[in-house]
Structures are given as structure tokens and as C-alpha cells.
Short mmCIF file of C-alpha atoms in Angstrom, two decimals:
data_model
loop_
_atom_site.label_atom_id
_atom_site.label_comp_id
_atom_site.label_asym_id
_atom_site.label_seq_id
_atom_site.Cartn_x
_atom_site.Cartn_y
_atom_site.Cartn_z
CA MET O 1 80.36 132.23 120.13
CA THR O 2 83.32 130.37 121.67
CA THR O 3 86.71 130.66 119.96
CA GLU O 4 90.01 128.84 120.13
CA GLN O 5 93.24 130.06 118.56
CA LEU O 6 94.95 127.80 116.04
CA SER O 7 98.62 127.13 116.69
CA PRO O 8 101.17 128.24 114.06
CA LEU O 9 101.49 124.59 112.95
CA ASP O 10 97.71 124.34 112.51
CA VAL O 11 97.82 127.53 110.40
CA ALA O 12 100.61 125.98 108.33
CA PHE O 13 98.37 123.02 107.47
CA LEU O 14 95.65 125.45 106.41
CA CYS O 15 98.12 127.28 104.17
CA LEU O 16 99.26 124.03 102.54
CA GLU O 17 95.69 123.25 101.40
CA ASP O 18 94.83 123.61 97.71
CA ASP O 19 92.64 121.83 95.18
CA LYS O 20 95.41 119.45 94.09
CA ASN O 21 96.84 118.83 97.55
CA PRO O 22 94.03 118.53 100.13
CA MET O 23 95.55 118.29 103.60
CA HIS O 24 93.15 115.96 105.36
CA LEU O 25 93.92 112.85 107.38
CA GLY O 26 91.81 109.82 106.72
CA ALA O 27 90.86 106.40 108.01
CA VAL O 28 89.03 103.40 106.61
CA ALA O 29 87.44 101.26 109.32
CA THR O 30 85.61 98.01 108.48
CA PHE O 31 83.06 96.37 110.76
CA ALA O 32 81.47 92.91 110.91
CA PRO O 33 77.84 93.19 112.11
CA HIS O 34 75.92 90.38 113.74
CA ARG O 35 72.79 91.29 111.79
CA PRO O 36 72.09 93.02 108.47
CA VAL O 37 72.55 96.78 108.59
CA HIS O 38 71.15 99.66 106.59
CA PRO O 39 73.28 102.72 105.78
CA ALA O 40 70.61 105.07 107.16
CA ARG O 41 70.79 103.48 110.61
CA ILE O 42 74.58 103.84 110.87
CA VAL O 43 74.43 107.35 109.41
CA ALA O 44 71.84 108.39 112.02
CA LEU O 45 73.90 106.91 114.85
CA LEU O 46 77.06 108.68 113.73
CA CYS O 47 75.17 111.95 113.35
CA GLU O 48 73.85 111.64 116.89
CA ARG O 49 77.31 111.00 118.34
CA ALA O 50 79.17 113.57 116.22
CA GLN O 51 76.64 116.20 117.31
CA GLU O 52 77.86 115.73 120.89
CA ILE O 53 81.53 116.53 120.08
CA PRO O 54 82.05 120.33 120.35
CA LYS O 55 85.19 120.30 118.19
CA LEU O 56 83.21 118.97 115.23
CA ARG O 57 80.87 121.98 115.27
CA LYS O 58 83.67 124.49 114.64
CA ARG O 59 85.07 126.04 111.47
CA THR O 60 88.12 128.23 110.96
CA ARG O 61 88.02 132.02 110.76
CA VAL O 62 90.93 134.35 110.00
CA SER O 63 91.90 136.48 113.00
CA TRP O 64 93.84 139.74 113.07
CA LEU O 65 95.60 139.11 116.36
CA PRO O 66 98.00 137.47 116.13
CA LEU O 67 98.58 138.82 112.64
CA GLY O 68 97.77 136.19 110.03
CA GLY O 69 96.34 133.82 112.63
CA ALA O 70 93.09 131.89 112.69
CA SER O 71 90.57 130.74 115.25
CA TRP O 72 88.13 127.89 115.64
CA VAL O 73 84.64 129.34 115.99
CA ASP O 74 81.20 127.78 116.34
CA ASP O 75 79.55 127.47 112.93
CA PRO O 76 76.04 128.99 113.25
CA ARG O 77 74.93 127.08 110.12
CA PHE O 78 76.26 123.73 111.31
CA ALA O 79 74.09 120.76 110.38
CA VAL O 80 75.62 117.42 111.23
CA GLU O 81 73.70 115.74 108.39
CA ASP O 82 75.81 117.70 105.90
CA HIS O 83 78.90 115.85 107.09
CA VAL O 84 77.73 112.22 107.21
CA THR O 85 76.82 110.37 104.00
CA GLY O 86 75.70 106.83 103.22
CA HIS O 87 76.77 104.73 100.21
CA HIS O 88 75.79 101.24 99.12
CA LEU O 89 77.79 99.05 96.73
CA ARG O 90 75.78 96.80 94.43
CA GLY O 91 76.75 93.98 92.15
CA PRO O 92 80.01 92.02 91.69
CA GLY O 93 83.52 93.37 92.12
CA GLY O 94 82.68 95.00 95.43
CA GLU O 95 86.27 95.01 96.75
CA ASP O 96 87.63 96.85 93.73
CA ARG O 97 84.70 99.28 93.66
CA PHE O 98 85.15 99.93 97.38
CA ALA O 99 88.83 100.80 96.85
CA GLU O 100 87.82 103.05 93.96
CA LEU O 101 85.20 104.81 96.12
CA VAL O 102 87.70 105.35 98.96
CA SER O 103 90.22 106.76 96.48
CA THR O 104 87.62 109.14 95.04
CA LEU O 105 86.54 110.35 98.48
CA MET O 106 90.14 110.98 99.56
CA SER O 107 90.82 112.96 96.36
CA GLN O 108 88.08 115.49 97.10
CA PRO O 109 89.05 118.50 99.27
CA LEU O 110 86.97 119.31 102.32
CA ASP O 111 84.76 122.39 102.29
CA MET O 112 86.79 124.79 104.43
CA SER O 113 83.87 127.22 104.80
CA ARG O 114 82.31 124.79 107.29
CA PRO O 115 83.68 122.38 109.93
CA PRO O 116 86.38 120.45 108.01
CA TRP O 117 85.41 116.82 108.43
CA GLU O 118 83.33 114.12 106.75
CA LEU O 119 82.14 110.60 107.53
CA HIS O 120 81.07 108.17 104.80
CA VAL O 121 79.23 104.94 105.63
CA VAL O 122 79.67 102.22 102.99
CA THR O 123 77.55 99.06 103.02
CA GLY O 124 77.43 96.17 100.56
CA LEU O 125 80.92 94.85 101.34
CA ALA O 126 81.69 91.12 101.20
CA GLY O 127 80.30 89.06 104.06
CA GLY O 128 77.78 91.71 105.05
CA ARG O 129 80.48 94.01 106.38
CA PHE O 130 80.29 97.78 106.28
CA ALA O 131 82.91 100.52 106.46
CA VAL O 132 83.24 104.05 107.75
CA VAL O 133 85.55 106.34 105.78
CA VAL O 134 86.77 109.29 107.86
CA LYS O 135 88.20 112.61 106.65
CA LEU O 136 89.57 115.16 109.14
CA HIS O 137 91.57 118.20 108.11
CA HIS O 138 95.12 118.18 109.48
CA ALA O 139 94.54 121.63 110.98
CA LEU O 140 91.81 120.04 113.12
CA CYS O 141 93.91 117.28 114.64
CA ASP O 142 97.00 115.12 114.43
CA GLY O 143 96.92 111.32 114.33
CA MET O 144 96.61 110.76 118.08
CA LYS O 145 93.86 113.38 118.37
CA ALA O 146 92.07 111.77 115.41
CA VAL O 147 92.05 108.43 117.24
CA GLY O 148 90.51 110.13 120.27
CA LEU O 149 87.77 111.70 118.14
CA GLY O 150 87.13 108.39 116.40
CA LEU O 151 86.75 106.51 119.67
CA ARG O 152 83.97 108.90 120.67
CA LEU O 153 81.93 107.74 117.70
CA LEU O 154 82.11 104.08 118.76
CA ASP O 155 80.16 102.12 121.36
CA ASP O 156 80.80 101.93 125.09
CA LEU O 157 84.53 102.70 125.38
CA GLY O 158 84.37 105.90 123.39
CA ARG O 159 81.16 106.96 125.09
CA ASP O 160 82.74 106.66 128.55
CA LEU O 161 85.84 108.75 127.81
CA PRO O 162 86.13 112.10 129.67
CA PRO O 163 85.19 115.16 127.60
CA GLU O 164 87.89 116.78 125.49
CA HIS O 165 89.33 120.09 126.65
CA ASP O 166 88.61 122.54 123.84
CA GLY O 167 90.11 125.66 125.40
CA GLU O 168 93.53 127.28 125.40
CA PRO O 169 96.56 125.70 127.16
CA GLU O 170 96.86 126.31 130.87
CA PRO O 171 98.63 129.63 131.67
CA VAL O 172 102.15 129.62 133.10
CA GLY O 173 103.98 132.16 135.25
CA LEU O 174 106.06 135.01 133.80
CA ALA O 175 109.40 133.59 134.98
CA THR O 176 108.61 130.18 133.56
CA SER O 177 107.47 131.78 130.30
CA VAL O 178 110.73 133.75 129.92
CA VAL O 179 112.92 130.71 130.64
CA ASP O 180 110.88 128.53 128.27
CA GLY O 181 111.09 131.25 125.61
CA LEU O 182 114.89 131.34 125.79
CA LYS O 183 115.05 127.56 125.61
CA ASP O 184 112.71 127.62 122.62
CA LEU O 185 114.92 130.13 120.80
CA ALA O 186 117.99 127.95 121.27
CA SER O 187 116.08 124.82 120.29
CA THR O 188 114.61 126.54 117.21
CA ALA O 189 118.07 127.57 116.04
CA THR O 190 119.32 124.00 116.50
CA ILE O 191 116.43 122.52 114.51
CA ALA O 192 116.71 125.12 111.73
CA SER O 193 120.44 124.42 111.41
CA ALA O 194 119.85 120.65 111.24
CA VAL O 195 117.10 121.08 108.62
CA LEU O 196 119.27 123.29 106.40
CA ARG O 197 122.19 120.86 106.62
CA SER O 198 119.96 117.96 105.59
CA ALA O 199 118.40 119.73 102.57
CA ARG O 200 119.33 118.32 99.20
CA ALA O 201 120.53 120.43 96.31
CA PRO O 202 117.82 121.62 93.89
CA GLY O 203 117.53 119.15 91.03
CA ALA O 204 118.57 116.16 93.16
CA ARG O 205 116.67 113.11 91.98
CA SER O 206 114.46 110.90 94.09
CA PRO O 207 112.82 107.68 92.89
CA VAL O 208 109.37 108.62 94.22
CA LEU O 209 108.99 112.38 93.78
CA THR O 210 106.57 113.54 91.12
CA ARG O 211 104.39 116.43 90.11
CA SER O 212 101.28 116.53 92.24
CA GLY O 213 97.98 115.73 90.70
CA ARG O 214 94.70 113.94 91.04
CA PRO O 215 93.05 111.45 90.99
CA ARG O 216 94.46 109.74 94.03
CA GLN O 217 94.64 106.05 94.77
CA VAL O 218 94.32 104.40 98.18
CA VAL O 219 95.90 100.94 98.39
CA MET O 220 95.31 98.81 101.51
CA ALA O 221 96.72 95.49 102.73
CA ARG O 222 96.48 93.52 105.97
CA LEU O 223 99.08 91.24 107.54
CA GLY O 224 98.82 89.12 110.66
CA LEU O 225 100.55 90.64 113.68
CA ASP O 226 102.01 87.22 114.47
CA GLU O 227 103.84 87.23 111.11
CA VAL O 228 105.43 90.59 111.85
CA GLN O 229 106.25 89.62 115.42
CA ARG O 230 108.02 86.50 114.16
CA ALA O 231 110.30 88.63 111.99
CA ARG O 232 110.91 91.04 114.89
CA LYS O 233 111.91 88.24 117.25
CA ARG O 234 114.23 86.78 114.64
CA HIS O 235 116.01 89.97 113.65
CA GLY O 236 115.50 92.37 116.59
CA GLY O 237 114.17 95.90 116.66
CA THR O 238 110.56 96.95 117.06
CA VAL O 239 107.38 96.09 115.19
CA ASN O 240 107.58 99.54 113.60
CA ASP O 241 111.15 98.85 112.41
CA VAL O 242 109.96 95.66 110.71
CA LEU O 243 107.01 97.47 109.11
CA LEU O 244 109.30 100.21 107.77
CA ALA O 245 111.57 97.52 106.31
CA LEU O 246 108.59 95.73 104.71
CA VAL O 247 107.39 98.96 103.12
CA THR O 248 110.95 99.66 101.93
CA GLY O 249 111.11 96.24 100.29
CA ALA O 250 107.71 96.65 98.66
CA LEU O 251 108.76 100.04 97.24
CA ARG O 252 111.98 98.45 96.01
CA GLN O 253 110.02 95.77 94.13
CA TRP O 254 108.03 98.42 92.29
CA LEU O 255 111.05 100.63 91.62
CA VAL O 256 113.15 97.72 90.31
CA ALA O 257 110.33 96.83 87.91
CA HIS O 258 110.56 100.40 86.60
CA ASP O 259 114.39 100.60 86.57
CA SER O 260 114.38 103.24 89.32
CA ALA O 261 116.13 101.48 92.22
CA GLY O 262 119.81 101.90 91.48
CA GLU O 263 122.53 100.79 93.88
CA GLY O 264 122.54 102.98 96.96
CA ALA O 265 119.14 104.57 96.17
CA THR O 266 117.13 105.71 99.18
CA VAL O 267 113.70 107.13 99.90
CA ARG O 268 113.84 109.72 102.68
CA ALA O 269 110.82 109.30 104.95
CA LEU O 270 109.46 111.92 107.34
CA ILE O 271 108.08 109.99 110.29
CA PRO O 272 105.75 112.06 112.52
CA VAL O 273 106.21 111.67 116.29
CA SER O 274 103.62 112.77 118.86
CA ARG O 275 104.64 115.40 121.43
CA ARG O 276 101.49 115.10 123.56
CA ALA O 277 103.09 113.06 126.34
CA ARG O 278 106.16 115.36 126.32
CA ASP O 279 104.26 118.67 126.40
CA PRO O 280 101.41 118.54 128.93
CA ARG O 281 100.88 122.31 128.58
CA GLY O 282 100.15 121.98 124.86
CA GLY O 283 96.85 122.97 123.31
CA THR O 284 94.30 120.87 121.48
CA GLY O 285 95.70 121.20 117.95
CA ASN O 286 98.60 119.41 116.30
CA GLN O 287 101.38 118.44 118.68
CA ILE O 288 103.87 116.58 116.53
CA SER O 289 107.54 116.54 115.65
CA GLY O 290 109.29 114.05 113.41
CA PHE O 291 112.24 111.86 112.43
CA LEU O 292 113.93 111.57 109.05
CA CYS O 293 114.74 108.00 108.04
CA GLU O 294 116.55 106.87 104.88
CA LEU O 295 114.73 103.83 103.47
CA PRO O 296 117.37 101.80 101.56
CA VAL O 297 115.40 100.86 98.43
CA GLY O 298 118.68 100.26 96.56
CA GLU O 299 119.73 97.47 98.94
CA PRO O 300 118.90 93.99 97.52
CA ASP O 301 119.24 92.07 100.83
CA ALA O 302 116.06 92.05 102.93
CA ARG O 303 117.87 91.43 106.20
CA GLU O 304 120.32 94.25 105.50
CA ARG O 305 117.41 96.61 104.70
CA LEU O 306 115.95 95.88 108.12
CA ARG O 307 119.33 96.39 109.80
CA VAL O 308 119.80 99.78 108.10
CA VAL O 309 116.27 100.95 108.97
CA ARG O 310 116.66 99.81 112.57
CA ALA O 311 120.03 101.59 112.95
CA ASP O 312 118.65 104.82 111.45
CA MET O 313 115.63 104.78 113.75
CA ASP O 314 117.86 104.09 116.77
CA ARG O 315 119.94 107.16 115.85
CA ASN O 316 116.78 109.25 115.56
CA LYS O 317 115.53 108.11 118.95
CA ALA O 318 118.90 108.86 120.56
CA VAL O 319 118.77 112.45 119.28
CA GLY O 320 115.09 112.76 120.17
CA PRO O 321 112.17 114.29 118.24
CA GLY O 322 112.92 117.84 119.37
CA ARG O 323 116.33 118.48 117.79
CA GLY O 324 117.02 116.57 114.57
CA PRO O 325 116.35 117.56 110.94
CA GLY O 326 113.04 115.67 111.06
CA ALA O 327 111.64 118.11 113.62
CA LEU O 328 110.05 120.10 110.78
CA PRO O 329 106.58 120.26 112.37
CA LEU O 330 108.10 121.52 115.63
CA LEU O 331 109.99 124.19 113.71
CA ALA O 332 106.79 125.19 111.89
CA ASP O 333 105.03 125.55 115.24
CA ARG O 334 107.54 128.24 116.26
CA ILE O 335 107.12 130.41 113.16
CA PRO O 336 104.60 133.29 113.40
CA ALA O 337 101.28 132.69 111.68
CA ALA O 338 101.73 135.74 109.44
CA LEU O 339 104.93 134.26 108.04
CA HIS O 340 103.10 131.00 107.32
CA ARG O 341 100.54 132.95 105.28
CA LEU O 342 103.35 134.33 103.13
CA ALA O 343 105.88 131.51 103.02
CA THR O 344 104.16 128.17 103.67
CA PRO O 345 102.79 127.62 100.12
CA LEU O 346 106.30 128.16 98.73
CA ALA O 347 107.91 126.15 101.52
CA GLY O 348 105.48 123.31 100.83
CA ARG O 349 106.72 123.13 97.26
CA CYS O 350 110.29 123.00 98.56
CA ALA O 351 109.46 120.05 100.84
CA PRO O 352 110.86 117.56 98.29
CA LEU O 353 114.31 119.00 99.07
CA LEU O 354 113.87 117.68 102.62
CA PHE O 355 111.91 114.42 102.33
CA ASP O 356 110.32 112.11 99.77
CA ALA O 357 107.33 110.64 101.59
CA VAL O 358 105.48 110.72 104.91
CA VAL O 359 105.35 107.41 106.79
CA THR O 360 103.16 107.58 109.88
CA SER O 361 102.10 105.04 112.50
CA VAL O 362 98.77 105.31 114.29
CA HIS O 363 98.39 103.60 117.67
CA LEU O 364 95.05 102.05 118.62
CA PRO O 365 93.96 100.54 121.94
CA ALA O 366 94.18 96.74 121.84
CA LEU O 367 90.57 96.43 123.01
CA PRO O 368 87.49 95.07 121.26
CA LEU O 369 85.77 98.08 119.66
CA THR O 370 82.31 98.15 118.12
CA LEU O 371 79.91 100.43 116.26
CA ASP O 372 76.21 99.67 116.73
CA GLY O 373 77.31 96.28 118.05
CA ALA O 374 79.38 95.47 114.95
CA ASP O 375 82.98 94.42 115.66
CA LEU O 376 85.80 96.60 114.33
CA LYS O 377 87.91 94.31 112.13
CA GLU O 378 90.30 96.59 110.24
CA MET O 379 91.48 100.18 110.61
CA TYR O 380 93.56 101.67 107.82
CA PRO O 381 94.84 105.20 108.50
CA VAL O 382 95.34 107.36 105.39
CA ALA O 383 98.21 109.87 105.30
CA PRO O 384 97.98 113.08 103.26
CA VAL O 385 100.17 113.51 100.17
CA ALA O 386 102.24 116.69 100.22
CA ALA O 387 102.87 118.88 97.19
CA GLY O 388 105.55 117.45 94.93
CA HIS O 389 105.26 114.01 96.49
CA ALA O 390 103.79 110.81 95.12
CA LEU O 391 103.24 108.86 98.29
CA GLY O 392 101.96 108.89 101.85
CA VAL O 393 102.24 105.71 103.94
CA ALA O 394 100.24 104.99 107.10
CA LEU O 395 100.49 101.98 109.40
CA SER O 396 98.38 100.73 112.30
CA VAL O 397 98.25 97.69 114.54
CA TYR O 398 94.88 96.63 115.87
CA ARG O 399 94.62 93.45 117.94
CA THR O 400 95.76 90.59 115.63
CA GLY O 401 96.13 92.63 112.43
CA VAL O 402 98.67 95.02 110.92
CA HIS O 403 97.19 97.48 108.42
CA ILE O 404 99.29 99.14 105.71
CA CYS O 405 97.86 101.91 103.55
CA LEU O 406 99.60 103.63 100.62
CA HIS O 407 98.07 106.90 99.41
CA THR O 408 99.38 108.05 96.07
CA ASN O 409 98.46 110.77 93.61
CA GLN O 410 99.87 108.77 90.70
CA PRO O 411 98.66 105.40 89.28
CA TRP O 412 102.00 103.75 90.02
CA ILE O 413 100.91 101.06 92.47
CA SER O 414 99.03 98.18 90.88
CA GLY O 415 96.51 97.77 93.69
CA SER O 416 95.87 96.06 96.99
CA ARG O 417 96.58 92.57 95.64
CA TRP O 418 99.98 93.72 94.41
CA LEU O 419 100.78 95.39 97.73
CA LEU O 420 99.80 92.33 99.77
CA GLY O 421 101.89 90.07 97.52
CA ALA O 422 104.89 92.41 97.78
CA LEU O 423 104.66 92.55 101.58
CA ARG O 424 104.37 88.76 101.84
CA ARG O 425 107.45 88.33 99.64
CA GLU O 426 109.32 90.61 102.02
CA LEU O 427 108.20 88.60 105.05
CA ALA O 428 109.22 85.39 103.32
CA ALA O 429 112.67 86.85 102.64
CA LEU O 430 113.09 87.76 106.31
CA ASP O 431 112.01 84.24 107.28
CA HIS O 432 114.92 82.68 105.38
CA THR O 433 118.40 82.56 106.85
CA ASP O 434 119.98 82.12 103.43
CA ALA O 435 119.29 83.51 99.95
CA LEU O 436 118.02 86.81 101.32
CA VAL O 437 119.09 88.72 98.23
CA ASP O 438 116.16 89.34 95.91
CA ARG O 439 116.38 88.21 92.32
CA ALA O 440 115.28 91.55 90.83
#
């Protein structure tokens, strides 16, 4: 039986898991086939391909060394058919029933006694389309790793990728290890100090924090990339800056309608940042850090909201993902696993003192991707919702489309039609040179 040690950050994600706060990543991918499809055919194809990925045959097992740690081990009872399920929607109202099904699936925790992942094939969508709903526990992978696993389930491109390395990081020399250890100690102290300074006082109010609970709701909307690029060229910044500003404006619209967006109100977003390119010696688990960004939901001017978001992100980038108060995942990766077993559940409930919502961006290759010959049309990533939070936001750009997904454990967003309308109103406001102040 082959084993692989989980990193301290991976163990932290395991410790955060409970019935009300499942810690899995998700994705909703829709495909347009050139011929009618049957769920059983797609299910069989996905089973065949998932069977070939060693990582998907492993479950977690508590280990004694290091104390409180865990390992990935081959599951002797693994049956790929237990992880891939087909669904078919019948009758009218398919779009709403599809959103309801996705929300239900994302609300259900994964079975942690077996490999922690699921695939759900959904047929019966409008225009003969079908979807694949993906659930992967955060201990299994971060967003970039999830994309790599997903590509291996698709046609051609994913099939030709080199095999994943499932072992431990490459060893380093003793001198290098000592020097790196001293640097890590200094860096850890810097991050811990920044995190403590940024923490809010207990009892501080946020417009989006709430008691955790189920059921959850997944709300998805698509914009044209050309629309977002037009706003970027007009006002500067990056596509991600514009998307953060659009989400900020949409949240403001909802909060104003509920008298919760007072002057100067902000939503503090934790924005995960990949460390894979920066740490070539890293292992196969989560390799992320993060930025903290204040989303100015109390600002009525759309152009000013974008300016504030852009300036905050520029400051984060200047500091880098390894030092600021948003480097919470990096800090967690330097805490012994045994301490995570004791402190992470409590620390997770204190997370609202540090941030209000997770806003993550998932990068996809700008190439035509297919499954059983069907073209990939949309790919909505789904962010987990942490304890004490009401919202996780995930963004992705694929070819000509921008995909925005809100994941909430409270019924406070009206639905995908509302979200699309709110985002379009924000784009329209950025398109105007005058009268940028909303009327709310």
C-alpha cells in the first residue's frame, strides 16, 4: 500500500470539515454535444478515466508520526462506480431544477471514509446540453490542482498530459534545509504579526457574516469576456480587478435593498493565491497563500469602487503573497499537524475576525476542451463556505465567457437571474462616463 503524507495545511482542511461546513471544492461544467447523449455513457467514460488517476483511489488515514498527521493511502475497497452518478432532469423548469440539484449536491458532505471526491453527470438541460458537477475535498487539492485533475477526465488534451507525481517533495541537502528553516521561522513570525494586527475586535459587525447552516444555494451567471475587457480598457487594472469590482457592486445592490450597506461599509475578502510556481520543491497537496482585499460595498460610485479595489490589489501584489495578513494558508502550513487537531476547529470559528468571504479565481487553458466529443461551454468553480460565513465567490474565464458563482449557506441571493441582472447593471455603470453613482 503506497502512502503520501498530508501537509499541515491539508490536515487543517480535514479538521475544518463538519456536517454543516463541508470543505469541498466544486465545479459545474456544461457541455454541448453534437448528438444526443445518455447519462450512462458519460458515467462509464468518466469512470474509465477516473480509474486511471492514482490520486483518486486514495483515502485519508490518521498517522502517528508526525503526531496528529495523516496520510493518503490506497483504499482497498475502492470502486470507481461509487463516486460517479448519473441524473436526468425531466419536464419544464429545467434551469431552476438544475440549480436546485447543484445546490443540493454541494450541501452534502463527502464520505471521508473513502476517497473524498464525487462526479455527477446531469442530462436533460436546455438545448440537449449536459453537465458534470465535480466535488473534491480541499485536503485533496487546491484550485490549480483541481483543474489538472479535471483536464485528465476530458478528451485529447487531458489524456496527453504527463502523469502526476504522487510522491513526497524532492529531498534537499542539510545546509539548504537549515537555511530554509531559519528563513521560514522569520517569515512565519512576520505573517503571524500581520494577521494579528489585521484581526477585528470580537463583536465587530460585517454585512455578510452569519451563522452557518444548510441548505446551501449555488448561484451562477455568465458574462461575455469582451464586456469585461471593455471595462478594463476603459478604467485600467486587470480582468480580475474588474470582476472583483463587479462582485462588489452586486453585493452592494443586495445589501442596500436590505439596509445593510452603510457609508464606508466593506466586505473583507480572502483571495487565495497559488504558490506552485514559486515553490518548485512543494508536494502534491495544497500550495496556496492569500491576499486580503477590502471590497467597498458602502461606496455608491461604480468607478470609485473599481479604483479602490484596484489600489488594494496593487498593494497586496507589492507586498507579495508570502508576507501580508492574507497569507493565512501559508501560516497554517507551518503549524504542526497535532496543533491543527486541537486548535483548527476553534480557529475556524474565529475566521470571521479575519475575513468575511473567500473570493477565488480559477485559471483555465484558453483551448477548446471536450468530453466525449461534446464542447465545453461553461465552467463555474464553486468555493467552499467557511464556518461563520455566508458566502464563497469563485470566478473563471474560459475562452469568450466569464463565469461567476456565488455559494451561500443562506437564502439571501434571489437566484441566477438576479445575479446576472446585478452584474449587468454594474457593467452598464462602468460604461458611462457620467452618472456613475447608483440610485440606491
